[in-house]
Amino acid sequence: MNEQIKYYFIVNKWAGAHHSAQTWERLHQLLVQNAVNFERVVTKYPQHATQLAQEFADLHPQGWVIVAIGGDGTLLEVLNGVRRSKNTVPIGYVPAGSGNDFARAVGIASDPSTALQQLIQTTTPITLDIGAYQNQANQLTQYFTNNIGIGFDARVVYEANQGQKVRLSKWHLESMAYVSALLKTLMRQKGFPLTIDIDGERHEFANAFVVSLTNIKYFGGGVGIAPRANLHDGKLDVVITEKLSFFKFVKLFIKLLRGGKHLDMPDVFFKTGREIHVQAFENEHGQVNGEDLPLQAFDLKIWMTKQPFWFNHKAAASQE
Ligand SMILES: Nc1ncnc2c1ncn2[C@@H]1O[C@H](COP(=O)(O)OP(=O)(O)OP(=O)(O)O)[C@@H](O)[C@H]1O
């Protein structure tokens, strides 16, 4: 434990289909038992974590770690707040969401109490790749730890978020919401025209369907879309498929679930790159870190940058 470090916990009690509130009660007890020096704040509305993180980072340039407690969406909000600050503050993360893909990718324990122990035993920050993007519609620079998706995966997120997830969570069946969203999207999502420039090389797709620009191996709660993703190489992994027949899609999905053999299929486009410009010319669903982006004709510039995080180095090294 680094005695000099203090922790500012930003708790999203709405994450994990509201189970995060109980998780925080357990974590709070552990913090008190371990005499950890901390403050905490609870988010009051969506995007509040961004404001809280920015304000705190502005006032506390040194000696603090800002810790997101929630899912990948809460981590995303905290990251964007920290990046808006004039100070560089390391980010910690305790997974308490439904998907928790970032934790899975970097080796943070899925059990929140164990993840908290890992956090408070950390002594120095680790710097990892993150993605930055600018939507040409608003020119605002935003950041992500996990991935951006356009089309299929984004629509699954959108469909799953249409209320069923929270309703089903009462019986711990939130994964059913994703299965139902997946089937619905498979039937409804059409292919769309897409142009992508990867480090200056142009690729065109008449019928894009799955478009994943990813910094980590997983999306959608543990689906290994990019098994070769590396958080130290300064590159994003780009995985694209066009609309396939139902049987080809099932074949792809099986390969995907069986450890990433899908990248070798001729129907799958895979490249890595540092600077990406992606344009979809029709209104499509989008997602970033599992959060809906408004339906739009996407025109995004994406590049890589670095962010200090606060977690166990050994766990991260095993992801290289
Ligand atoms: N007080 C609040 N009231 C309502 N929504 C909130 C509040 N605070 C945060 N949120 C929203 O909760 C949403 C869910 O967060 P998050 O993604 O962290 O959890 P999750 O969806 O359960 O997990 P995962 O993304 O890992 O599957 C985010 O969109 C966030 O903006």
Short mmCIF file of C-alpha atoms and ligand atoms in Angstrom, two decimals:
data_model
loop_
_atom_site.label_atom_id
_atom_site.label_comp_id
_atom_site.label_asym_id
_atom_site.label_seq_id
_atom_site.Cartn_x
_atom_site.Cartn_y
_atom_site.Cartn_z
CA MET A 1 0.00 0.00 0.00
CA ASN A 2 1.28 3.48 -0.86
CA GLU A 3 0.59 5.52 2.30
CA GLN A 4 1.04 8.79 0.41
CA ILE A 5 -1.88 8.10 -1.93
CA LYS A 6 -5.48 9.11 -1.34
CA TYR A 7 -8.44 7.86 -3.33
CA TYR A 8 -11.44 9.74 -4.65
CA PHE A 9 -14.17 7.20 -5.44
CA ILE A 10 -16.84 8.16 -7.96
CA VAL A 11 -19.65 5.67 -7.43
CA ASN A 12 -22.34 4.98 -10.02
CA LYS A 13 -25.03 3.17 -8.04
CA TRP A 14 -26.99 2.67 -11.28
CA ALA A 15 -24.34 0.46 -12.86
CA GLY A 16 -24.67 -3.33 -13.00
CA ALA A 17 -28.44 -2.91 -13.35
CA HIS A 18 -28.47 -1.14 -9.93
CA HIS A 19 -26.51 -3.89 -8.09
CA SER A 20 -23.59 -1.50 -7.79
CA ALA A 21 -25.19 0.14 -4.73
CA GLN A 22 -24.76 -3.07 -2.66
CA THR A 23 -21.26 -3.52 -4.05
CA TRP A 24 -20.33 -0.06 -2.79
CA GLU A 25 -21.59 -0.91 0.74
CA ARG A 26 -19.14 -3.86 0.86
CA LEU A 27 -16.28 -1.80 -0.56
CA HIS A 28 -16.92 0.99 1.92
CA GLN A 29 -16.55 -1.44 4.83
CA LEU A 30 -13.28 -2.76 3.38
CA LEU A 31 -11.90 0.77 3.01
CA VAL A 32 -12.71 1.60 6.61
CA GLN A 33 -11.27 -1.72 7.88
CA ASN A 34 -8.03 -1.11 5.95
CA ALA A 35 -7.79 2.51 7.18
CA VAL A 36 -7.59 3.76 3.60
CA ASN A 37 -7.50 7.52 3.12
CA PHE A 38 -10.43 8.22 0.81
CA GLU A 39 -13.32 10.43 -0.18
CA ARG A 40 -16.34 9.36 -2.14
CA VAL A 41 -19.12 10.87 -4.16
CA VAL A 42 -22.19 9.30 -5.78
CA THR A 43 -23.29 10.27 -9.30
CA LYS A 44 -26.66 11.95 -9.44
CA TYR A 45 -27.34 11.76 -13.19
CA PRO A 46 -25.77 10.50 -16.45
CA GLN A 47 -22.51 12.37 -17.31
CA HIS A 48 -22.20 13.59 -13.70
CA ALA A 49 -19.05 11.46 -13.25
CA THR A 50 -17.33 13.51 -15.97
CA GLN A 51 -18.03 16.77 -14.17
CA LEU A 52 -17.03 15.33 -10.78
CA ALA A 53 -13.77 13.90 -12.12
CA GLN A 54 -12.80 17.13 -13.89
CA GLU A 55 -13.54 19.33 -10.87
CA PHE A 56 -11.63 17.05 -8.53
CA ALA A 57 -8.62 16.68 -10.83
CA ASP A 58 -8.47 20.48 -11.28
CA LEU A 59 -8.21 20.97 -7.52
CA HIS A 60 -5.93 18.00 -6.72
CA PRO A 61 -2.93 17.83 -9.07
CA GLN A 62 -0.97 15.37 -6.93
CA GLY A 63 -1.30 12.59 -4.39
CA TRP A 64 -4.74 11.37 -5.48
CA VAL A 65 -6.14 8.59 -7.63
CA ILE A 66 -9.64 9.08 -9.06
CA VAL A 67 -11.43 5.71 -8.97
CA ALA A 68 -14.48 4.84 -11.06
CA ILE A 69 -16.88 2.36 -9.45
CA GLY A 70 -19.36 1.09 -12.00
CA GLY A 71 -19.23 -0.36 -15.48
CA ASP A 72 -17.35 0.59 -18.64
CA GLY A 73 -19.68 3.57 -19.07
CA THR A 74 -18.73 5.01 -15.68
CA LEU A 75 -15.05 4.49 -16.48
CA LEU A 76 -15.62 6.32 -19.78
CA GLU A 77 -17.21 9.30 -18.00
CA VAL A 78 -14.41 9.49 -15.43
CA LEU A 79 -11.75 9.26 -18.16
CA ASN A 80 -13.33 12.15 -20.06
CA GLY A 81 -13.52 14.29 -16.92
CA VAL A 82 -9.89 13.62 -16.05
CA ARG A 83 -8.80 14.43 -19.61
CA ARG A 84 -10.65 17.77 -19.51
CA SER A 85 -8.68 18.77 -16.44
CA LYS A 86 -5.48 20.77 -16.69
CA ASN A 87 -3.84 18.17 -14.41
CA THR A 88 -2.77 14.58 -15.16
CA VAL A 89 -4.28 12.34 -12.50
CA PRO A 90 -4.15 8.51 -12.56
CA ILE A 91 -7.43 6.62 -12.86
CA GLY A 92 -8.34 3.55 -10.83
CA TYR A 93 -11.24 1.24 -11.57
CA VAL A 94 -13.32 -1.25 -9.60
CA PRO A 95 -15.74 -3.13 -11.87
CA ALA A 96 -19.35 -3.03 -10.71
CA GLY A 97 -21.17 -2.98 -14.05
CA SER A 98 -22.77 -5.63 -16.22
CA GLY A 99 -20.09 -6.12 -18.85
CA ASN A 100 -16.82 -4.91 -17.28
CA ASP A 101 -14.77 -5.43 -20.44
CA PHE A 102 -11.93 -3.09 -19.46
CA ALA A 103 -11.34 -4.96 -16.19
CA ARG A 104 -11.36 -8.27 -18.06
CA ALA A 105 -8.88 -6.96 -20.64
CA VAL A 106 -6.33 -5.54 -18.21
CA GLY A 107 -6.52 -8.25 -15.55
CA ILE A 108 -8.41 -6.36 -12.84
CA ALA A 109 -10.31 -8.95 -10.76
CA SER A 110 -13.98 -9.30 -11.64
CA ASP A 111 -14.85 -9.57 -7.94
CA PRO A 112 -15.10 -5.94 -6.71
CA SER A 113 -13.63 -6.67 -3.25
CA THR A 114 -10.57 -8.35 -4.80
CA ALA A 115 -10.26 -5.51 -7.33
CA LEU A 116 -10.28 -3.03 -4.44
CA GLN A 117 -7.50 -4.97 -2.70
CA GLN A 118 -5.50 -4.86 -5.96
CA LEU A 119 -6.12 -1.13 -6.18
CA ILE A 120 -4.93 -0.26 -2.68
CA GLN A 121 -1.88 -2.52 -3.00
CA THR A 122 -0.73 -0.68 -6.12
CA THR A 123 2.25 1.60 -5.55
CA THR A 124 2.90 3.33 -8.89
CA PRO A 125 0.83 4.25 -11.95
CA ILE A 126 0.93 2.38 -15.25
CA THR A 127 0.53 4.16 -18.58
CA LEU A 128 -1.73 2.53 -21.16
CA ASP A 129 -3.04 3.35 -24.63
CA ILE A 130 -6.41 5.03 -24.86
CA GLY A 131 -8.28 6.18 -27.93
CA ALA A 132 -9.16 9.81 -28.70
CA TYR A 133 -11.81 10.78 -31.23
CA GLN A 134 -13.28 13.82 -32.80
CA ASN A 135 -16.73 13.76 -34.29
CA GLN A 136 -16.56 16.03 -37.34
CA ALA A 137 -20.10 17.20 -36.52
CA ASN A 138 -19.06 18.92 -33.26
CA GLN A 139 -15.21 18.96 -33.29
CA LEU A 140 -15.19 17.99 -29.60
CA THR A 141 -12.30 15.69 -28.60
CA GLN A 142 -13.40 12.74 -26.46
CA TYR A 143 -11.64 9.66 -25.16
CA PHE A 144 -12.29 5.95 -24.67
CA THR A 145 -10.59 3.00 -23.02
CA ASN A 146 -12.38 0.15 -24.82
CA ASN A 147 -13.84 0.61 -28.27
CA ILE A 148 -16.07 2.42 -30.70
CA GLY A 149 -18.58 0.41 -32.69
CA ILE A 150 -20.79 1.39 -35.60
CA GLY A 151 -23.63 -0.80 -36.84
CA PHE A 152 -24.27 -4.27 -35.44
CA ASP A 153 -22.69 -4.20 -31.95
CA ALA A 154 -23.89 -0.65 -31.36
CA ARG A 155 -27.43 -1.59 -32.25
CA VAL A 156 -27.30 -4.58 -29.88
CA VAL A 157 -26.29 -2.17 -27.09
CA TYR A 158 -29.12 0.16 -28.07
CA GLU A 159 -31.75 -2.60 -28.17
CA ALA A 160 -30.57 -4.09 -24.85
CA ASN A 161 -30.77 -0.68 -23.19
CA GLN A 162 -34.42 -0.25 -24.13
CA GLY A 163 -35.56 -1.05 -20.58
CA GLN A 164 -35.38 -4.85 -20.64
CA LYS A 165 -31.94 -4.97 -19.02
CA VAL A 166 -33.10 -3.38 -15.77
CA ARG A 167 -36.39 -5.34 -15.74
CA LEU A 168 -34.60 -8.68 -16.24
CA SER A 169 -31.92 -7.82 -13.68
CA LYS A 170 -34.50 -8.30 -10.91
CA TRP A 171 -34.08 -12.02 -11.62
CA HIS A 172 -30.36 -11.73 -12.51
CA LEU A 173 -31.24 -12.41 -16.15
CA GLU A 174 -29.76 -9.28 -17.74
CA SER A 175 -27.73 -11.42 -20.18
CA MET A 176 -31.11 -12.49 -21.66
CA ALA A 177 -31.62 -8.86 -22.67
CA TYR A 178 -28.47 -9.09 -24.79
CA VAL A 179 -29.50 -12.40 -26.37
CA SER A 180 -32.87 -10.96 -27.31
CA ALA A 181 -31.22 -7.72 -28.58
CA LEU A 182 -28.74 -9.78 -30.60
CA LEU A 183 -31.46 -11.77 -32.35
CA LYS A 184 -33.53 -8.66 -33.00
CA THR A 185 -30.50 -6.85 -34.46
CA LEU A 186 -29.54 -9.84 -36.62
CA MET A 187 -32.95 -9.66 -38.24
CA ARG A 188 -33.20 -5.87 -38.57
CA GLN A 189 -29.69 -4.46 -39.12
CA LYS A 190 -28.82 -3.85 -42.78
CA GLY A 191 -25.39 -3.44 -44.38
CA PHE A 192 -24.31 0.17 -44.99
CA PRO A 193 -21.62 1.97 -47.02
CA LEU A 194 -18.44 2.75 -45.08
CA THR A 195 -15.06 4.25 -45.87
CA ILE A 196 -12.15 3.87 -43.51
CA ASP A 197 -8.64 5.35 -43.80
CA ILE A 198 -6.13 3.52 -41.62
CA ASP A 199 -2.79 5.33 -41.42
CA GLY A 200 -3.49 6.89 -44.82
CA GLU A 201 -4.61 3.70 -46.58
CA ARG A 202 -8.22 3.74 -47.78
CA HIS A 203 -10.63 0.79 -47.55
CA GLU A 204 -14.19 0.88 -48.83
CA PHE A 205 -17.12 -1.35 -47.89
CA ALA A 206 -20.45 -1.32 -49.69
CA ASN A 207 -22.21 -3.41 -47.08
CA ALA A 208 -20.52 -2.91 -43.68
CA PHE A 209 -22.22 -4.68 -40.80
CA VAL A 210 -19.88 -5.17 -37.80
CA VAL A 211 -17.45 -2.23 -37.44
CA SER A 212 -15.33 -2.39 -34.32
CA LEU A 213 -12.43 -0.04 -33.61
CA THR A 214 -10.97 -1.42 -30.45
CA ASN A 215 -8.21 -0.76 -27.95
CA ILE A 216 -8.93 -3.93 -25.94
CA LYS A 217 -9.70 -7.56 -26.72
CA TYR A 218 -13.35 -7.55 -25.70
CA PHE A 219 -16.67 -5.94 -26.42
CA GLY A 220 -20.23 -6.74 -25.38
CA GLY A 221 -19.35 -8.25 -21.99
CA GLY A 222 -16.50 -10.63 -22.79
CA VAL A 223 -16.82 -11.30 -26.54
CA GLY A 224 -13.24 -11.54 -27.81
CA ILE A 225 -13.57 -9.44 -30.97
CA ALA A 226 -9.84 -8.51 -31.13
CA PRO A 227 -7.72 -11.24 -29.52
CA ARG A 228 -4.46 -9.57 -30.59
CA ALA A 229 -5.26 -6.14 -29.11
CA ASN A 230 -2.41 -4.72 -27.08
CA LEU A 231 -2.64 -1.76 -24.72
CA HIS A 232 1.00 -0.72 -25.23
CA ASP A 233 1.42 -0.73 -29.02
CA GLY A 234 -0.11 2.70 -29.71
CA LYS A 235 -2.54 1.12 -32.19
CA LEU A 236 -6.24 0.39 -32.50
CA ASP A 237 -7.45 -2.95 -33.85
CA VAL A 238 -9.99 -2.57 -36.64
CA VAL A 239 -12.35 -5.50 -37.24
CA ILE A 240 -14.97 -5.19 -39.98
CA THR A 241 -17.33 -7.66 -41.59
CA GLU A 242 -19.84 -7.00 -44.29
CA LYS A 243 -23.40 -8.31 -44.07
CA LEU A 244 -23.13 -12.10 -44.25
CA SER A 245 -25.67 -14.83 -44.81
CA PHE A 246 -27.22 -16.09 -41.57
CA PHE A 247 -25.17 -19.32 -41.70
CA LYS A 248 -21.88 -17.51 -42.33
CA PHE A 249 -22.66 -15.17 -39.47
CA VAL A 250 -23.32 -18.08 -37.11
CA LYS A 251 -20.02 -19.68 -38.23
CA LEU A 252 -18.22 -16.41 -37.53
CA PHE A 253 -19.88 -16.11 -34.14
CA ILE A 254 -18.88 -19.64 -33.15
CA LYS A 255 -15.25 -18.96 -34.16
CA LEU A 256 -15.38 -15.69 -32.22
CA LEU A 257 -16.57 -17.43 -29.07
CA ARG A 258 -13.95 -20.18 -29.54
CA GLY A 259 -10.90 -18.03 -28.97
CA GLY A 260 -10.55 -15.58 -31.85
CA LYS A 261 -10.12 -17.82 -34.91
CA HIS A 262 -12.53 -15.48 -36.75
CA LEU A 263 -9.67 -13.11 -37.68
CA ASP A 264 -8.37 -15.70 -40.16
CA MET A 265 -11.71 -15.97 -42.00
CA PRO A 266 -11.76 -14.39 -45.49
CA ASP A 267 -14.99 -12.58 -44.58
CA VAL A 268 -13.28 -10.67 -41.78
CA PHE A 269 -11.25 -7.52 -42.42
CA PHE A 270 -8.58 -6.97 -39.76
CA LYS A 271 -5.94 -4.23 -39.58
CA THR A 272 -4.26 -2.19 -36.90
CA GLY A 273 -3.50 1.53 -37.09
CA ARG A 274 -2.57 4.68 -35.22
CA GLU A 275 -4.72 7.21 -37.08
CA ILE A 276 -8.13 6.36 -38.43
CA HIS A 277 -10.80 8.28 -40.28
CA VAL A 278 -14.10 6.46 -40.55
CA GLN A 279 -17.16 7.62 -42.47
CA ALA A 280 -20.55 5.92 -42.57
CA PHE A 281 -22.83 7.64 -45.01
CA GLU A 282 -26.20 6.65 -43.59
CA ASN A 283 -27.70 7.06 -40.13
CA GLU A 284 -26.36 4.22 -37.96
CA HIS A 285 -26.24 3.25 -34.32
CA GLY A 286 -22.91 3.84 -32.57
CA GLN A 287 -21.45 2.91 -29.23
CA VAL A 288 -18.41 3.93 -27.24
CA ASN A 289 -17.40 1.76 -24.23
CA GLY A 290 -20.89 0.23 -24.43
CA GLU A 291 -22.68 3.61 -24.24
CA ASP A 292 -25.08 4.62 -27.01
CA LEU A 293 -24.01 7.32 -29.44
CA PRO A 294 -26.90 9.13 -31.14
CA LEU A 295 -28.05 7.70 -34.46
CA GLN A 296 -26.07 9.57 -37.14
CA ALA A 297 -24.00 9.39 -40.34
CA PHE A 298 -20.68 8.98 -38.55
CA ASP A 299 -17.60 10.96 -39.56
CA LEU A 300 -14.95 10.30 -36.92
CA LYS A 301 -11.24 10.95 -36.67
CA ILE A 302 -9.61 8.62 -34.17
CA TRP A 303 -6.05 8.56 -32.87
CA MET A 304 -4.15 7.04 -29.97
CA THR A 305 -2.81 8.67 -26.85
CA LYS A 306 -1.74 7.57 -23.33
CA GLN A 307 -3.28 7.77 -19.86
CA PRO A 308 -1.88 6.81 -16.45
CA PHE A 309 -3.94 4.20 -14.58
CA TRP A 310 -3.65 2.86 -11.07
CA PHE A 311 -3.64 -0.92 -10.89
CA ASN A 312 -1.39 -3.90 -10.54
CA HIS A 313 1.48 -3.86 -13.07
CA LYS A 314 1.85 -7.64 -13.18
CA ALA A 315 -1.75 -8.09 -14.25
CA ALA A 316 -1.27 -5.57 -17.06
CA ALA A 317 2.01 -7.12 -18.19
CA SER A 318 0.27 -10.45 -18.74
CA GLN A 319 -1.95 -8.69 -21.31
CA GLU A 320 0.97 -7.67 -23.58
N1 LIG B 1 -27.43 8.83 -10.96
C1 LIG B 1 -27.63 8.27 -12.14
N2 LIG B 1 -28.87 8.04 -12.60
C2 LIG B 1 -29.09 7.42 -13.78
N3 LIG B 1 -28.11 6.99 -14.60
C3 LIG B 1 -26.84 7.20 -14.20
C4 LIG B 1 -26.53 7.85 -12.95
N4 LIG B 1 -25.19 7.90 -12.82
C5 LIG B 1 -24.68 7.33 -13.94
N5 LIG B 1 -25.66 6.91 -14.77
C6 LIG B 1 -25.54 6.20 -16.06
O1 LIG B 1 -25.48 4.80 -15.80
C7 LIG B 1 -25.10 4.17 -17.02
C8 LIG B 1 -24.56 2.79 -16.76
O2 LIG B 1 -23.26 2.81 -16.41
P1 LIG B 1 -22.16 1.66 -16.68
O3 LIG B 1 -21.88 1.45 -18.10
O4 LIG B 1 -21.06 2.07 -15.81
O5 LIG B 1 -22.80 0.34 -16.11
P2 LIG B 1 -23.30 -0.95 -16.86
O6 LIG B 1 -23.98 -0.59 -18.14
O7 LIG B 1 -24.05 -1.75 -15.87
O8 LIG B 1 -21.93 -1.71 -17.13
P3 LIG B 1 -21.13 -2.16 -18.44
O9 LIG B 1 -21.00 -0.97 -19.35
O10 LIG B 1 -19.79 -2.63 -17.94
O11 LIG B 1 -21.96 -3.26 -19.04
C9 LIG B 1 -24.22 5.20 -17.72
O12 LIG B 1 -24.83 5.52 -18.95
C10 LIG B 1 -24.26 6.43 -16.81
O13 LIG B 1 -24.33 7.65 -17.51
#
